[in-house]
Coordinates of C-alpha atoms in Angstrom, one line a residue:
Chain J
X46 CA 34.6 163.2 73.3
X47 CA 33.7 165.1 70.2
X48 CA 36.5 167.7 69.9
X49 CA 35.3 169.1 66.6
X50 CA 31.7 170.0 67.5
X51 CA 32.4 173.7 67.9
X52 CA 33.9 174.4 64.5
X53 CA 31.6 176.9 63.1
X54 CA 32.7 178.7 59.9
X55 CA 33.7 182.3 60.1
X56 CA 32.0 185.3 61.6
X57 CA 30.8 186.7 58.3
X58 CA 27.4 188.4 58.4
X59 CA 25.9 188.6 54.9
X60 CA 24.2 192.0 54.5
X61 CA 24.0 194.0 51.4
X62 CA 25.8 197.3 52.3
X63 CA 28.3 199.7 51.0
X64 CA 31.2 198.2 53.0
X65 CA 30.2 194.6 52.1
X66 CA 30.3 195.5 48.4
X67 CA 33.8 196.9 48.6
X68 CA 36.8 195.1 47.1
X69 CA 38.5 192.9 49.7
X70 CA 41.9 194.1 48.7
X71 CA 40.9 197.7 49.4
X72 CA 39.5 196.7 52.7
X73 CA 42.7 194.8 53.7
X74 CA 44.8 197.8 52.7
X75 CA 42.5 200.2 54.7
X76 CA 42.7 197.9 57.7
X77 CA 46.5 198.0 57.6
X78 CA 46.5 201.8 57.4
X79 CA 44.0 202.0 60.4
X80 CA 46.2 199.6 62.4
X81 CA 49.3 201.8 61.8
X82 CA 47.2 204.9 62.7
X83 CA 46.0 203.4 66.0
X84 CA 49.5 202.4 66.9
X85 CA 50.8 205.9 66.3
X86 CA 48.1 207.4 68.5
X87 CA 49.8 208.0 71.9
X88 CA 47.3 210.5 73.4
X89 CA 44.0 209.4 75.0
X90 CA 41.9 212.3 73.6
X91 CA 42.8 211.3 70.0
X92 CA 41.0 208.1 70.3
X93 CA 37.8 210.1 69.9
X94 CA 38.3 210.4 66.1
X95 CA 38.9 206.7 65.9
X96 CA 35.6 206.1 67.8
X97 CA 33.7 208.3 65.4
X98 CA 35.3 206.5 62.4
X99 CA 34.5 203.1 63.9
X100 CA 30.8 204.0 64.5
X101 CA 30.6 205.5 60.9
X102 CA 32.0 202.3 59.4
X103 CA 29.6 200.1 61.5
X104 CA 26.7 202.3 60.4
X105 CA 27.8 202.1 56.7
X106 CA 28.0 198.3 57.0
X107 CA 24.5 198.1 58.4
X108 CA 25.6 195.8 61.2
X109 CA 24.6 196.2 64.9
X110 CA 27.3 197.1 67.4
X111 CA 26.5 193.8 69.0
X112 CA 28.4 191.9 66.3
X113 CA 31.6 194.0 66.8
X114 CA 31.2 193.6 70.5
X115 CA 31.1 189.8 70.1
X116 CA 34.3 189.9 68.1
X117 CA 36.0 191.5 71.1
X118 CA 35.3 188.6 73.4
X119 CA 38.5 186.5 72.6
X120 CA 40.8 189.4 73.6
X121 CA 39.1 190.2 76.9
X122 CA 41.8 188.2 78.7
X123 CA 44.6 190.0 76.8
X124 CA 43.1 193.4 77.6
X125 CA 42.7 192.7 81.3
X126 CA 46.2 191.3 81.6
X127 CA 47.7 194.2 79.8
X128 CA 45.8 196.7 81.9
X129 CA 46.7 195.2 85.2
X130 CA 50.3 194.8 84.2
X131 CA 50.6 198.4 83.3
X132 CA 48.6 199.6 86.2
X133 CA 50.9 198.1 88.9
X134 CA 54.2 198.0 87.2
X135 CA 54.6 201.5 85.8
X136 CA 56.8 203.6 88.0
X137 CA 55.4 207.1 88.9
X138 CA 53.2 209.0 91.4
X139 CA 51.5 206.5 93.7
X140 CA 47.8 206.9 94.1
X141 CA 46.9 203.7 95.9
X142 CA 48.9 201.2 97.7
X143 CA 48.4 197.7 99.2
X144 CA 51.5 196.0 100.6
X145 CA 53.8 195.6 97.6
X146 CA 51.2 196.6 95.0
X147 CA 51.5 200.2 94.0
X148 CA 49.0 201.8 91.6
X149 CA 50.4 204.8 89.9
X150 CA 48.9 207.7 87.9
X151 CA 51.2 207.0 85.0
X152 CA 50.2 203.3 85.2
X153 CA 46.5 204.3 85.0
X154 CA 46.9 206.4 81.9
X155 CA 49.2 203.9 80.2
X156 CA 46.8 201.1 81.0
X157 CA 43.9 203.0 79.5
X158 CA 45.9 203.8 76.4
X159 CA 46.7 200.1 76.0
X160 CA 43.0 199.1 76.5
X161 CA 41.9 201.6 73.8
X162 CA 44.7 200.5 71.5
X163 CA 43.8 196.9 71.6
X164 CA 40.1 197.7 71.5
X165 CA 40.4 199.7 68.3
X166 CA 42.8 197.3 66.6
X167 CA 40.5 194.3 67.2
X168 CA 37.3 196.2 66.4
X169 CA 38.6 197.4 63.0
X170 CA 39.9 193.9 62.3
X171 CA 36.7 192.2 63.2
X172 CA 34.8 194.7 61.1
X173 CA 36.8 193.3 58.1
X174 CA 35.9 189.7 58.9
X175 CA 32.3 190.6 59.6
X176 CA 31.8 192.3 56.2
X177 CA 33.9 190.1 54.0
X178 CA 33.2 186.4 53.3
X179 CA 36.1 184.0 53.8
X180 CA 36.1 183.3 50.0
X181 CA 36.5 187.0 49.2
X182 CA 39.1 187.5 51.9
X183 CA 41.1 184.5 50.7
X184 CA 41.2 185.8 47.2
X185 CA 42.2 189.2 48.5
X186 CA 45.0 187.8 50.6
X187 CA 45.9 185.5 47.6
X188 CA 46.2 188.6 45.4
X189 CA 48.5 190.3 47.9
X190 CA 50.6 187.0 48.2
X191 CA 50.9 186.9 44.5
X192 CA 53.4 189.7 44.7
X193 CA 55.8 186.8 45.5
X194 CA 56.9 185.4 42.1
X195 CA 56.6 181.8 43.1
X196 CA 53.1 182.3 44.2
X197 CA 52.2 184.2 41.0
X198 CA 53.5 181.4 38.8
X199 CA 51.3 178.9 40.6
X200 CA 48.3 181.1 41.4
X201 CA 45.7 178.7 40.0
X202 CA 47.1 175.7 41.8
X203 CA 47.2 177.7 45.0
X204 CA 43.6 178.7 44.7
X205 CA 42.7 175.1 44.1
X206 CA 44.6 174.0 47.3
X207 CA 42.7 176.6 49.4
X208 CA 39.4 175.4 48.1
X209 CA 40.3 171.7 48.7
X210 CA 41.5 172.6 52.2
X211 CA 38.4 174.6 53.1
X212 CA 36.2 171.9 51.7
X213 CA 37.9 168.9 53.4
X214 CA 38.7 170.3 56.8
X215 CA 35.3 169.3 58.3
X216 CA 35.5 165.9 56.5
X217 CA 38.9 165.0 57.8
X218 CA 38.0 166.4 61.3
X219 CA 35.1 163.9 61.3
X220 CA 37.3 161.1 60.2
X221 CA 39.8 161.9 63.0
X222 CA 36.9 161.8 65.5
X223 CA 35.9 158.4 64.2
X224 CA 39.4 157.1 64.4
X225 CA 39.7 158.3 68.0
X226 CA 36.4 156.7 69.0
X227 CA 37.4 153.5 67.2
X228 CA 40.7 153.3 69.1
X229 CA 38.9 154.1 72.4
X230 CA 36.6 151.2 71.7
X231 CA 39.7 149.0 71.3
X232 CA 40.9 150.1 74.7
X233 CA 43.3 153.0 74.0
X234 CA 43.2 155.4 77.0
X235 CA 43.8 159.0 76.1
X236 CA 43.1 160.5 79.5
X237 CA 45.6 159.0 81.9
X238 CA 49.3 158.2 82.3
X239 CA 52.3 160.5 82.1
X240 CA 53.1 162.7 79.1
X241 CA 55.1 160.1 77.2
X242 CA 52.4 157.5 77.7
X243 CA 49.7 159.9 76.4
X244 CA 51.8 161.0 73.5
X245 CA 52.4 157.3 72.6
X246 CA 48.7 156.6 72.8
X247 CA 48.2 159.1 69.9
X248 CA 50.3 157.0 67.6
X249 CA 47.3 154.6 66.8
X250 CA 45.3 157.7 65.9
X251 CA 48.0 159.4 63.8
X252 CA 49.1 156.5 61.6
X253 CA 45.6 155.7 60.3
X254 CA 44.9 159.4 60.0
X255 CA 47.9 159.9 57.8
X256 CA 47.5 156.8 55.7
X257 CA 43.8 157.7 55.2
X258 CA 44.6 161.3 54.3
X259 CA 47.2 160.3 51.8
X260 CA 44.9 157.8 50.2
X261 CA 42.3 160.6 49.9
X262 CA 44.9 162.9 48.3
X263 CA 45.8 160.2 45.7
X264 CA 42.2 159.5 44.9
X265 CA 41.4 163.2 44.6
X266 CA 44.4 163.7 42.3
X267 CA 43.3 160.9 40.0
X268 CA 39.7 162.2 40.0
X269 CA 40.9 165.7 39.1
X270 CA 43.2 164.4 36.4
X271 CA 40.5 162.3 34.8
X272 CA 38.5 165.5 34.6
X273 CA 41.4 167.1 32.8
X274 CA 42.7 169.3 35.6
X275 CA 45.8 171.1 34.5
X276 CA 45.2 170.7 30.8
X277 CA 44.1 174.3 30.3
X278 CA 46.9 176.8 30.8
X279 CA 44.8 179.7 31.9
X280 CA 41.6 179.1 33.9
X281 CA 39.0 181.8 34.4
X282 CA 37.5 182.7 37.7
X283 CA 33.8 182.6 38.8
X284 CA 34.1 185.7 40.8
X285 CA 36.6 188.2 39.5
X286 CA 37.7 190.9 41.9
X287 CA 37.1 194.4 40.6
X288 CA 38.7 197.5 41.9
X289 CA 36.2 200.3 41.1
X290 CA 36.0 204.0 41.6
X291 CA 34.3 203.5 45.0
X292 CA 37.2 201.3 46.2
X293 CA 39.7 204.0 45.2
X294 CA 37.6 206.6 47.0
X295 CA 37.3 204.4 50.1
X296 CA 41.1 203.8 50.4
X297 CA 41.9 207.4 49.6
X298 CA 39.5 208.7 52.3
X299 CA 40.7 206.3 54.9
X300 CA 44.3 207.3 54.1
X301 CA 43.5 211.0 54.4
X302 CA 41.6 210.5 57.7
X303 CA 44.4 208.4 59.2
X304 CA 47.1 210.8 58.1
X305 CA 45.2 213.8 59.5
X306 CA 44.5 212.2 62.8
X307 CA 48.2 211.2 63.2
X308 CA 49.4 214.7 62.1
X309 CA 47.0 216.5 64.4
X310 CA 47.8 214.2 67.4
X311 CA 51.5 215.0 67.0
X312 CA 51.4 218.7 66.4
X313 CA 48.2 220.0 68.1
X314 CA 48.4 220.6 71.9
X315 CA 44.9 221.2 72.9
X316 CA 44.8 217.9 74.7
X317 CA 42.7 217.8 77.9
X318 CA 43.9 214.3 78.8
X319 CA 47.5 213.4 78.6
Chain V
X52 CA 53.1 171.8 39.7
X53 CA 51.4 168.4 39.1
X54 CA 48.0 167.4 40.4
X55 CA 49.2 165.0 43.1
X56 CA 51.4 167.8 44.6
X57 CA 48.3 170.0 44.7
X58 CA 46.3 167.6 46.6
X59 CA 49.2 166.6 49.0
X60 CA 49.9 170.2 49.9
X61 CA 46.1 170.7 50.5
X62 CA 46.1 167.6 52.7
X63 CA 48.9 169.1 54.9
X64 CA 46.9 172.4 55.2
X65 CA 44.1 170.3 56.6
X66 CA 46.2 168.1 58.8
X67 CA 47.9 171.2 60.4
X68 CA 44.4 172.6 61.0
X69 CA 43.3 169.4 62.7
X70 CA 46.5 169.3 64.7
X71 CA 45.4 172.5 66.5
X72 CA 42.4 170.6 67.9
X73 CA 44.1 167.5 69.1
X74 CA 44.9 168.7 72.6
X75 CA 46.6 166.6 75.2
X76 CA 45.7 168.0 78.7
X77 CA 49.0 168.7 80.5
X78 CA 50.4 171.0 83.1
X79 CA 51.2 173.9 82.8
X80 CA 50.1 174.3 79.2
X81 CA 48.0 171.8 77.2
X82 CA 49.9 170.3 74.2
X83 CA 48.6 170.5 70.7
X84 CA 49.9 168.1 68.1
X85 CA 50.3 170.9 65.6
X86 CA 54.0 171.3 65.5
X87 CA 54.1 167.5 64.8
X88 CA 52.2 168.1 61.6
X89 CA 54.4 171.0 60.7
X90 CA 57.5 168.9 61.0
X91 CA 55.9 166.0 59.2
X92 CA 54.9 168.3 56.3
X93 CA 58.6 169.1 56.0
X94 CA 59.6 165.5 56.1
X95 CA 57.1 164.3 53.5
X96 CA 56.9 167.2 51.0
X97 CA 59.5 169.1 49.0
X98 CA 60.8 172.1 51.1
X99 CA 59.1 174.8 49.0
X100 CA 55.8 172.9 49.0
X101 CA 56.0 172.4 52.8
X102 CA 56.5 176.1 53.3
X103 CA 53.6 176.8 50.9
X104 CA 51.3 174.5 52.8
X105 CA 52.0 176.3 56.1
X106 CA 51.5 179.7 54.4
X107 CA 48.1 178.6 53.1
X108 CA 47.2 177.4 56.6
X109 CA 47.9 180.8 58.0
X110 CA 46.1 182.5 55.2
X111 CA 43.0 180.4 55.8
X112 CA 43.1 181.1 59.5
X113 CA 43.5 184.8 59.0
X114 CA 40.6 184.9 56.6
X115 CA 38.3 183.9 59.5
X116 CA 38.0 180.2 59.3
X117 CA 38.7 179.0 62.9
X118 CA 41.7 176.7 62.3
X119 CA 44.0 178.3 64.9
X120 CA 44.0 176.9 68.4
X121 CA 41.8 179.8 69.6
X122 CA 39.7 180.4 66.5
X123 CA 40.7 182.6 63.6
X124 CA 40.3 186.0 62.0
X125 CA 42.6 188.9 61.2
X126 CA 42.7 189.9 64.9
X127 CA 44.9 186.9 65.6
X128 CA 47.8 188.9 64.4
X129 CA 47.6 190.8 67.7
X130 CA 47.8 187.7 69.8
X131 CA 51.1 187.3 71.6
X132 CA 51.4 183.7 70.3
X133 CA 51.0 184.5 66.6
X134 CA 54.8 184.4 66.1
X135 CA 54.8 180.6 66.8
X136 CA 52.4 180.1 63.9
X137 CA 54.5 182.3 61.6
X138 CA 57.4 180.2 62.6
X139 CA 55.7 177.1 61.0
X140 CA 56.8 178.4 57.5
X141 CA 60.6 178.5 58.0
X142 CA 60.4 175.4 60.2
X143 CA 58.6 173.4 57.5
X144 CA 61.0 174.6 54.9
X145 CA 64.2 173.9 56.8
X146 CA 63.0 170.5 58.0
X147 CA 62.2 169.7 54.4
X148 CA 65.6 170.8 53.2
X149 CA 67.3 168.8 56.0
X150 CA 65.3 165.6 55.7
X151 CA 66.0 165.5 51.9
X152 CA 69.7 165.3 52.7
X153 CA 69.2 162.1 54.6
X154 CA 69.4 158.9 52.7
X155 CA 66.9 157.0 54.8
X156 CA 64.0 158.1 57.0
X157 CA 65.7 156.6 60.1
X158 CA 64.6 157.7 63.6
X159 CA 67.8 159.5 64.4
X160 CA 67.7 161.6 61.2
X161 CA 64.1 162.5 61.8
X162 CA 65.1 163.5 65.4
X163 CA 67.7 165.9 64.1
X164 CA 65.3 167.5 61.6
X165 CA 62.5 167.8 64.2
X166 CA 64.7 169.4 66.8
X167 CA 65.9 172.1 64.4
X168 CA 62.3 172.7 63.2
X169 CA 61.1 173.2 66.7
X170 CA 63.9 175.6 67.5
X171 CA 62.9 177.7 64.5
X172 CA 59.3 177.8 65.7
X173 CA 60.6 179.0 69.1
X174 CA 62.9 181.6 67.6
X175 CA 60.1 183.2 65.6
X176 CA 57.6 182.8 68.5
X177 CA 59.9 184.4 71.1
X178 CA 60.8 187.3 68.8
X179 CA 57.2 188.1 68.2
X180 CA 56.3 187.6 71.8
X181 CA 58.9 190.2 72.8
X182 CA 57.8 192.7 70.1
X183 CA 54.1 192.1 71.0
X184 CA 54.7 192.7 74.7
X185 CA 56.7 195.8 74.0
X186 CA 54.4 197.5 71.5
X187 CA 50.9 196.1 72.0
X188 CA 50.7 195.2 75.7
X189 CA 53.2 198.1 76.4
X190 CA 55.5 196.2 78.9
X191 CA 59.0 195.3 77.9
X192 CA 59.9 191.8 79.1
X193 CA 63.5 191.1 79.8
X194 CA 65.2 188.2 78.0
X195 CA 64.9 185.9 81.0
X196 CA 61.1 186.3 81.3
X197 CA 60.5 186.1 77.6
X198 CA 62.4 182.8 77.7
X199 CA 60.5 181.6 80.7
X200 CA 57.0 182.3 79.5
X201 CA 57.7 181.7 75.8
X202 CA 59.8 178.7 75.9
X203 CA 60.7 177.0 79.2
X204 CA 57.2 176.1 80.2
X205 CA 56.7 174.4 76.8
X206 CA 60.0 172.5 76.8
X207 CA 59.0 169.2 78.4
X208 CA 56.0 168.9 76.2
X209 CA 57.9 169.9 73.0
X210 CA 60.7 167.5 73.8
X211 CA 58.2 164.6 73.8
X212 CA 56.6 166.0 70.7
X213 CA 60.0 166.0 68.9
X214 CA 60.5 162.3 69.8
X215 CA 57.0 161.5 68.7
X216 CA 57.2 163.2 65.4
X217 CA 60.5 161.4 64.7
X218 CA 58.9 158.1 65.5
X219 CA 55.7 158.7 63.5
X220 CA 57.6 160.4 60.8
X221 CA 59.8 157.5 60.1
X222 CA 56.9 155.0 60.4
X223 CA 54.6 156.9 58.1
X224 CA 57.2 157.9 55.5
X225 CA 58.3 154.3 55.2
X226 CA 54.7 153.2 54.7
X227 CA 53.9 155.8 52.1
X228 CA 57.1 155.1 50.2
X229 CA 56.3 151.4 50.2
X230 CA 52.9 152.0 48.9
X231 CA 54.2 154.2 46.1
X232 CA 56.9 151.5 45.3
X233 CA 54.2 148.8 44.9
X234 CA 52.2 151.0 42.6

């Protein structure tokens, strides 16, 4: 019963490309803009510009479409669910009927809209995780979080906590696995009995897990302090984030593109699909 | 912030991550022990530190490390259940505030704190589920169905989880305090 065998770290694909080299903060802001843009697109034909942009970005990041496709797998269920729900539950002109199930024209176009919307939201998001390493992404998010004063005051400690957490998740997961196996060897049964029984059977796992985790935390703190952690007021970073001209250009062009697609989709009426 | 706080908060980030993988098979939805760790983070840390540990957990998950129940990555924001995860932050904070008011880590006190924490997770989760259904899936759920899918099917499991976190919480806090007192 190894529950942690499938923890693989991240989807990041290391390639040296224009998109990979961009500042993570710029990419997060761009993703946010694109998400808003996709949300505000309510006409089917205006998903074509999003498609063109997506393909351009994939081309610029030197990835194959396969990777983005793989990122879509987790949402397949969500997409199918949303489509079926819209297809049969939207009132309108009936085009197909089977007993109480009514498929409507409005439902069909609404369902397609939802599919496209989720597809593009997830595709843009997975493009970000594919082209940005977790470390970079974490420091990007950390920068955005540091707009909160409490976080800014403790920025270095917070960075340290993230590194500790990322480093020790596999270690503690292994330890948990070991405890579970050890308790199974002592006769604890995790698979049968009613819910209260099962819950109770986890207590012999959780108590040693906690005590072990806290012992580790104490030891780590002592080890860090004996190496003078916290004695220097301002620590430097190994990889400083730099917001260059190319990042500004990237964010500006994404903003312009998004804005023009939204404006056009709202005011232009050459749509052939509605 | 002193060094021992830094490591303790980090440990709770890790424990919350591990909690997502400790699943108890149960009908209709499998239980994870995650909310238990969220509540325990509130019980054992200062309120602000507890909220911070949950924020960091979400940050790490969003940055692509698979610490959520179904993986990780920015696209998790779109999942209808993301609201429950966001609810961990206020839950940890409020449980922290409440449990510091109590003089002893008795089971009854822990029970009250855990119940309120779980309610907060539900509140945030249901709110997000409703918004998500309306704007992403494109179907508005009425209040009854939101409650049914977002809350009622989890209730039996969560009720037992509240009791368990109260039991474990009081046991573990007593032990940790004892150990610190000896030192």
